[in-house]
Amino acid sequence: MGEKWTAADLPDLTGTTVVVTGATSGLGLITSRELARVGAHVVLAVRDTRRGADAARSCGGSAEVRELDLADLASVRRFAGAWEGPLDVLINNAGVMAIPQRRTVDGFEMQLGTNHLGPFALTNLLLPQITGRVVSVASNAHRRPGVDVNFDDLNSEREYRPWRAYQQSKLADLLFIQELQRRLTAVGSPVTAHAAHPGYAATNLQRGTGSAVQRILMSFTNRFMAQSESMGALPVLYAATQNLPGGSYTGPDGRGELKGHPAPAALSDNARDPERARRLWEVSESLTGVSFPFTTPEGR
C-alpha cells in the first residue's frame, strides 16, 4: 500500500451519509468522529440514545443519533423502515465479546444475534438505499484453530462457550461479507462489501466478559500490549473510504495483525469457503425472516 495510511489521508466526504452502529464509544465513536471531521453526515445508530446524543455532539461535524438495538429484530426493522433517501456507507461496527450466556429478544444466542444476525437483517433491509459500500467489523479471532460455524448448534443451545461463540460470530461476519459480495456482483450492483478488523485495540469491548480474572488480565494487556482505539479504527476507516475490490479484508500490518497501519488481512480457510457462506446465508434468512432484496440469476 506504499506509505503508511493514517486518518489524515481520509478523503473529503462532504455530501455523503454514513451509518455507524455501536457508535457511543470505542472504535465506533472514533470512526464516527473521523468521518464527521472530513465532512460526512454521520448517523450514530445506538441502543442508548442519551449516550448517543453525547457522542454525536462530540463528533464536532454533521452527526445525529438514531435508536437501534441489533439484539431486537423489531428495532432493526423500525430503523430500516424509517430510513429515507440514499445511504452511502453502512458500517456494521457494534458487537459484544465473550459475554456470559444471554439471549436476544428473539431468542438467539446474544453474540450470534448482535454480531451477525442483527447486522445481516439491517444490511439486507437497507440495501435498496445503499449506494456505496457495506463494511463489517470482524476479528482475528476467526482464525483461531478449530473455529467453524456449528450448524448443528448455531444458537449454543446444547453447549455454550463464551469465546467459541464469539469466534463463531466473527467468522459469520466474514462469511456474510463474502456471500454478500457474490450476490451484489451477480445482480450487477455497484455496491461493494468489505470487512476490517482492528487488531488488538484497547477498547471497552473487553469489559463485558463477566469474568473478573479476564477483566484484570485484559486491563494489563490493554495497557502494555494493545494499540490505541484510534489506531484500531484505521482499518475500518480505510475499508469505508478507499478504492478496494469487493470482498476485501483489511487489518493492521504488524506482526500477527495485532498492531499497525491498514493492510490486507488474512482469512481462514473456513472464511473463504463459498459453500459455508451460502449455507449460513440461507440459515440467517430463515432465522431473521429477512432476504436479499434483489433477484440473482440463480434465483437467490
CSV table of C-alpha atoms in Angstrom, one decimal:
chain,number,residue,atom,x,y,z
A,1,MET,CA,0.0,0.0,0.0
A,2,GLY,CA,3.0,2.3,-0.2
A,3,GLU,CA,3.2,5.0,2.6
A,4,LYS,CA,1.6,4.2,5.9
A,5,TRP,CA,-2.0,5.3,5.7
A,6,THR,CA,-3.5,7.4,8.6
A,7,ALA,CA,-6.7,9.2,9.3
A,8,ALA,CA,-5.0,12.3,7.9
A,9,ASP,CA,-5.3,10.6,4.5
A,10,LEU,CA,-9.1,10.4,4.6
A,11,PRO,CA,-10.8,12.0,1.5
A,12,ASP,CA,-13.3,14.8,1.7
A,13,LEU,CA,-16.6,13.2,2.3
A,14,THR,CA,-18.8,16.2,2.1
A,15,GLY,CA,-22.2,15.3,0.8
A,16,THR,CA,-22.0,11.6,1.9
A,17,THR,CA,-24.1,9.9,4.6
A,18,VAL,CA,-22.7,7.1,6.8
A,19,VAL,CA,-24.4,4.9,9.4
A,20,VAL,CA,-22.1,3.6,12.2
A,21,THR,CA,-23.7,1.1,14.5
A,22,GLY,CA,-22.5,0.9,18.1
A,23,ALA,CA,-21.0,4.4,18.0
A,24,THR,CA,-21.3,5.6,21.6
A,25,SER,CA,-17.7,4.6,22.5
A,26,GLY,CA,-14.6,2.7,21.3
A,27,LEU,CA,-14.0,2.1,17.6
A,28,GLY,CA,-17.4,3.2,16.6
A,29,LEU,CA,-17.1,6.6,18.2
A,30,ILE,CA,-13.6,7.2,16.8
A,31,THR,CA,-14.8,6.1,13.4
A,32,SER,CA,-17.8,8.5,13.6
A,33,ARG,CA,-15.6,11.4,14.7
A,34,GLU,CA,-13.1,11.0,11.9
A,35,LEU,CA,-15.8,10.6,9.2
A,36,ALA,CA,-17.6,13.7,10.5
A,37,ARG,CA,-14.3,15.6,10.6
A,38,VAL,CA,-13.9,15.2,6.8
A,39,GLY,CA,-17.4,16.2,6.0
A,40,ALA,CA,-19.6,13.1,6.2
A,41,HIS,CA,-23.0,13.3,7.7
A,42,VAL,CA,-22.8,10.5,10.3
A,43,VAL,CA,-25.8,8.7,11.8
A,44,LEU,CA,-24.9,7.1,15.1
A,45,ALA,CA,-27.1,4.0,15.4
A,46,VAL,CA,-27.1,3.1,19.0
A,47,ARG,CA,-29.2,1.4,21.8
A,48,ASP,CA,-28.8,4.2,24.4
A,49,THR,CA,-29.8,7.4,22.7
A,50,ARG,CA,-28.8,9.6,25.6
A,51,ARG,CA,-25.3,8.4,25.4
A,52,GLY,CA,-25.6,8.5,21.6
A,53,ALA,CA,-26.6,12.2,21.8
A,54,ASP,CA,-23.5,13.0,23.8
A,55,ALA,CA,-21.4,11.0,21.3
A,56,ALA,CA,-22.9,12.8,18.4
A,57,ARG,CA,-22.2,16.2,19.9
A,58,SER,CA,-18.6,15.2,20.4
A,59,CYS,CA,-18.2,14.5,16.7
A,60,GLY,CA,-18.0,18.2,16.0
A,61,GLY,CA,-19.4,17.9,12.5
A,62,SER,CA,-22.7,16.8,11.0
A,63,ALA,CA,-23.9,14.0,13.2
A,64,GLU,CA,-27.2,12.7,14.5
A,65,VAL,CA,-28.3,9.8,16.7
A,66,ARG,CA,-31.0,7.2,16.0
A,67,GLU,CA,-32.1,4.3,18.1
A,68,LEU,CA,-31.1,0.8,17.0
A,69,ASP,CA,-30.8,-2.4,19.1
A,70,LEU,CA,-29.3,-5.2,17.0
A,71,ALA,CA,-30.4,-7.7,19.6
A,72,ASP,CA,-34.0,-7.0,18.7
A,73,LEU,CA,-35.2,-7.6,15.1
A,74,ALA,CA,-38.2,-5.3,15.6
A,75,SER,CA,-35.8,-2.5,16.4
A,76,VAL,CA,-33.8,-3.3,13.3
A,77,ARG,CA,-36.9,-3.2,11.2
A,78,ARG,CA,-38.0,0.1,12.7
A,79,PHE,CA,-34.6,1.7,12.0
A,80,ALA,CA,-34.6,0.5,8.4
A,81,GLY,CA,-38.2,1.3,7.8
A,82,ALA,CA,-37.7,4.9,8.9
A,83,TRP,CA,-34.7,5.4,6.6
A,84,GLU,CA,-35.4,7.8,3.7
A,85,GLY,CA,-33.0,8.7,0.9
A,86,PRO,CA,-29.7,7.3,-0.2
A,87,LEU,CA,-27.1,5.9,2.2
A,88,ASP,CA,-23.5,5.9,1.0
A,89,VAL,CA,-21.9,3.7,3.6
A,90,LEU,CA,-23.1,1.3,6.3
A,91,ILE,CA,-20.6,0.3,8.9
A,92,ASN,CA,-21.6,-2.7,11.0
A,93,ASN,CA,-19.4,-2.0,14.0
A,94,ALA,CA,-21.5,-2.9,17.0
A,95,GLY,CA,-20.7,-6.1,18.8
A,96,VAL,CA,-20.2,-8.0,22.1
A,97,MET,CA,-17.4,-10.3,23.0
A,98,ALA,CA,-17.2,-13.4,25.2
A,99,ILE,CA,-20.1,-12.5,27.4
A,100,PRO,CA,-22.0,-14.8,29.8
A,101,GLN,CA,-24.7,-16.7,28.2
A,102,ARG,CA,-27.7,-14.5,27.3
A,103,ARG,CA,-30.4,-14.4,24.7
A,104,THR,CA,-31.7,-11.7,22.4
A,105,VAL,CA,-35.3,-10.5,22.3
A,106,ASP,CA,-35.9,-13.0,19.5
A,107,GLY,CA,-34.2,-15.9,21.4
A,108,PHE,CA,-30.8,-16.0,19.6
A,109,GLU,CA,-27.6,-16.5,21.5
A,110,MET,CA,-26.6,-12.9,22.2
A,111,GLN,CA,-23.2,-12.9,20.4
A,112,LEU,CA,-24.6,-14.6,17.3
A,113,GLY,CA,-27.6,-12.2,17.3
A,114,THR,CA,-25.8,-9.0,17.9
A,115,ASN,CA,-22.6,-9.6,15.9
A,116,HIS,CA,-24.2,-11.4,12.9
A,117,LEU,CA,-27.9,-11.8,12.7
A,118,GLY,CA,-28.8,-8.2,13.6
A,119,PRO,CA,-26.3,-6.8,11.0
A,120,PHE,CA,-27.4,-9.4,8.5
A,121,ALA,CA,-31.0,-8.2,8.7
A,122,LEU,CA,-30.1,-4.5,8.9
A,123,THR,CA,-27.9,-4.7,5.8
A,124,ASN,CA,-30.4,-6.5,3.7
A,125,LEU,CA,-33.2,-4.2,4.7
A,126,LEU,CA,-31.2,-1.1,3.9
A,127,LEU,CA,-29.6,-2.5,0.7
A,128,PRO,CA,-32.1,-0.9,-1.7
A,129,GLN,CA,-30.9,2.5,-0.4
A,130,ILE,CA,-27.2,1.8,-0.1
A,131,THR,CA,-25.3,3.4,-2.9
A,132,GLY,CA,-21.6,2.8,-1.9
A,133,ARG,CA,-20.5,0.1,0.4
A,134,VAL,CA,-21.1,-2.1,3.4
A,135,VAL,CA,-18.3,-2.6,5.9
A,136,SER,CA,-18.5,-5.2,8.7
A,137,VAL,CA,-16.0,-5.2,11.6
A,138,ALA,CA,-14.6,-8.7,12.1
A,139,SER,CA,-11.8,-10.1,14.2
A,140,ASN,CA,-8.5,-12.0,14.1
A,141,ALA,CA,-10.4,-14.4,16.5
A,142,HIS,CA,-12.0,-16.1,13.5
A,143,ARG,CA,-8.6,-17.7,12.7
A,144,ARG,CA,-8.1,-19.5,16.0
A,145,PRO,CA,-7.6,-23.3,15.5
A,146,GLY,CA,-10.9,-25.2,15.2
A,147,VAL,CA,-13.2,-22.2,14.7
A,148,ASP,CA,-16.1,-23.0,12.4
A,149,VAL,CA,-19.8,-22.4,12.1
A,150,ASN,CA,-21.5,-25.1,14.2
A,151,PHE,CA,-24.7,-25.5,12.1
A,152,ASP,CA,-25.8,-28.3,14.4
A,153,ASP,CA,-25.8,-26.0,17.4
A,154,LEU,CA,-25.7,-22.5,15.9
A,155,ASN,CA,-27.6,-20.9,18.8
A,156,SER,CA,-25.4,-22.7,21.5
A,157,GLU,CA,-28.5,-24.5,22.9
A,158,ARG,CA,-26.6,-27.7,23.7
A,159,GLU,CA,-23.3,-26.1,24.9
A,160,TYR,CA,-22.2,-22.5,25.4
A,161,ARG,CA,-18.6,-21.5,25.5
A,162,PRO,CA,-18.2,-17.7,25.5
A,163,TRP,CA,-15.0,-17.4,23.5
A,164,ARG,CA,-16.0,-20.1,20.9
A,165,ALA,CA,-19.4,-18.3,20.4
A,166,TYR,CA,-17.6,-15.1,19.8
A,167,GLN,CA,-15.2,-16.6,17.4
A,168,GLN,CA,-18.1,-18.2,15.5
A,169,SER,CA,-19.9,-14.9,15.3
A,170,LYS,CA,-16.8,-13.2,13.8
A,171,LEU,CA,-16.4,-16.0,11.3
A,172,ALA,CA,-20.0,-15.5,10.4
A,173,ASP,CA,-19.3,-11.8,9.8
A,174,LEU,CA,-16.7,-12.7,7.2
A,175,LEU,CA,-18.8,-15.3,5.5
A,176,PHE,CA,-21.6,-12.8,5.3
A,177,ILE,CA,-19.4,-10.2,3.6
A,178,GLN,CA,-18.1,-12.8,1.1
A,179,GLU,CA,-21.6,-14.1,0.2
A,180,LEU,CA,-23.0,-10.5,0.1
A,181,GLN,CA,-20.3,-9.5,-2.4
A,182,ARG,CA,-21.0,-12.6,-4.6
A,183,ARG,CA,-24.7,-11.7,-4.6
A,184,LEU,CA,-24.1,-8.0,-5.4
A,185,THR,CA,-21.8,-9.0,-8.2
A,186,ALA,CA,-24.4,-11.4,-9.6
A,187,VAL,CA,-27.0,-8.7,-9.9
A,188,GLY,CA,-24.6,-6.1,-11.3
A,189,SER,CA,-24.8,-3.8,-8.3
A,190,PRO,CA,-22.2,-1.1,-7.9
A,191,VAL,CA,-22.4,-1.6,-4.1
A,192,THR,CA,-19.4,-3.4,-2.6
A,193,ALA,CA,-19.0,-5.3,0.6
A,194,HIS,CA,-15.9,-5.2,2.8
A,195,ALA,CA,-14.6,-6.4,6.2
A,196,ALA,CA,-12.0,-5.0,8.5
A,197,HIS,CA,-10.6,-5.8,11.9
A,198,PRO,CA,-8.8,-3.6,14.5
A,199,GLY,CA,-6.1,-6.0,15.6
A,200,TYR,CA,-5.6,-5.8,19.3
A,201,ALA,CA,-7.0,-2.4,20.3
A,202,ALA,CA,-7.6,-1.2,23.8
A,203,THR,CA,-11.4,-0.7,23.8
A,204,ASN,CA,-14.2,-1.2,26.3
A,205,LEU,CA,-15.3,-4.4,24.5
A,206,GLN,CA,-13.3,-6.5,26.8
A,207,ARG,CA,-15.1,-5.3,29.9
A,208,GLY,CA,-18.3,-7.3,29.2
A,209,THR,CA,-16.9,-10.8,29.6
A,210,GLY,CA,-18.4,-11.2,33.1
A,211,SER,CA,-15.1,-12.7,34.4
A,212,ALA,CA,-13.1,-10.7,37.0
A,213,VAL,CA,-10.0,-12.6,36.2
A,214,GLN,CA,-10.3,-11.9,32.4
A,215,ARG,CA,-11.0,-8.2,33.1
A,216,ILE,CA,-7.8,-7.9,35.2
A,217,LEU,CA,-5.8,-9.8,32.5
A,218,MET,CA,-7.2,-7.7,29.7
A,219,SER,CA,-6.7,-4.5,31.7
A,220,PHE,CA,-3.0,-5.4,31.9
A,221,THR,CA,-2.7,-6.4,28.2
A,222,ASN,CA,-4.6,-3.3,27.1
A,223,ARG,CA,-2.2,-1.1,28.9
A,224,PHE,CA,1.1,-2.8,27.8
A,225,MET,CA,0.3,-4.7,24.6
A,226,ALA,CA,-2.6,-3.2,22.8
A,227,GLN,CA,-2.7,-0.3,20.3
A,228,SER,CA,-4.9,2.7,20.8
A,229,GLU,CA,-8.6,2.9,19.7
A,230,SER,CA,-7.5,5.5,17.2
A,231,MET,CA,-5.1,3.0,15.6
A,232,GLY,CA,-7.6,0.3,15.8
A,233,ALA,CA,-10.2,2.3,13.9
A,234,LEU,CA,-7.8,2.9,10.9
A,235,PRO,CA,-8.6,-0.4,9.1
A,236,VAL,CA,-12.3,0.3,9.4
A,237,LEU,CA,-11.9,3.8,8.1
A,238,TYR,CA,-9.7,2.5,5.3
A,239,ALA,CA,-12.3,-0.1,4.3
A,240,ALA,CA,-15.0,2.5,4.4
A,241,THR,CA,-13.3,5.1,2.1
A,242,GLN,CA,-10.5,3.7,-0.1
A,243,ASN,CA,-10.6,2.2,-3.5
A,244,LEU,CA,-10.8,-1.6,-2.7
A,245,PRO,CA,-12.1,-4.6,-4.5
A,246,GLY,CA,-15.3,-6.0,-3.3
A,247,GLY,CA,-14.9,-8.7,-0.6
A,248,SER,CA,-11.7,-7.1,0.7
A,249,TYR,CA,-10.5,-7.7,4.3
A,250,THR,CA,-8.3,-5.1,6.0
A,251,GLY,CA,-6.4,-5.2,9.2
A,252,PRO,CA,-3.2,-3.9,10.9
A,253,ASP,CA,0.1,-4.6,9.1
A,254,GLY,CA,2.1,-5.5,12.2
A,255,ARG,CA,3.2,-8.9,13.4
A,256,GLY,CA,0.2,-11.2,13.8
A,257,GLU,CA,-2.0,-8.4,12.6
A,258,LEU,CA,-2.2,-7.1,16.2
A,259,LYS,CA,-0.9,-3.6,15.6
A,260,GLY,CA,-0.1,-1.2,12.8
A,261,HIS,CA,-1.5,0.6,9.8
A,262,PRO,CA,-4.1,-0.7,7.3
A,263,ALA,CA,-3.0,-3.6,5.1
A,264,PRO,CA,-4.7,-6.7,3.5
A,265,ALA,CA,-5.7,-9.2,6.2
A,266,ALA,CA,-5.7,-12.9,6.2
A,267,LEU,CA,-8.8,-15.0,6.0
A,268,SER,CA,-9.0,-18.5,7.4
A,269,ASP,CA,-9.8,-21.4,5.0
A,270,ASN,CA,-13.3,-21.6,6.5
A,271,ALA,CA,-13.9,-17.9,6.0
A,272,ARG,CA,-13.1,-18.3,2.3
A,273,ASP,CA,-15.4,-21.3,1.8
A,274,PRO,CA,-18.3,-20.3,-0.5
A,275,GLU,CA,-20.4,-23.3,0.5
A,276,ARG,CA,-20.2,-22.4,4.1
A,277,ALA,CA,-21.1,-18.8,3.2
A,278,ARG,CA,-24.2,-19.9,1.2
A,279,ARG,CA,-25.4,-22.2,3.8
A,280,LEU,CA,-25.0,-19.6,6.6
A,281,TRP,CA,-26.8,-17.1,4.4
A,282,GLU,CA,-29.8,-19.4,4.0
A,283,VAL,CA,-29.9,-20.2,7.7
A,284,SER,CA,-29.7,-16.5,8.5
A,285,GLU,CA,-32.6,-15.7,6.2
A,286,SER,CA,-34.7,-18.4,7.9
A,287,LEU,CA,-33.8,-17.2,11.4
A,288,THR,CA,-34.4,-13.4,10.7
A,289,GLY,CA,-37.1,-13.6,8.1
A,290,VAL,CA,-35.1,-11.1,6.0
A,291,SER,CA,-33.9,-11.9,2.5
A,292,PHE,CA,-31.5,-10.4,-0.1
A,293,PRO,CA,-33.7,-7.8,-1.7
A,294,PHE,CA,-32.7,-8.4,-5.3
A,295,THR,CA,-33.1,-11.5,-7.5
A,296,THR,CA,-29.9,-13.1,-8.7
A,297,PRO,CA,-29.5,-15.0,-11.9
A,298,GLU,CA,-29.5,-18.2,-9.8
A,299,GLY,CA,-32.8,-17.1,-8.3
A,300,ARG,CA,-31.3,-16.3,-4.9
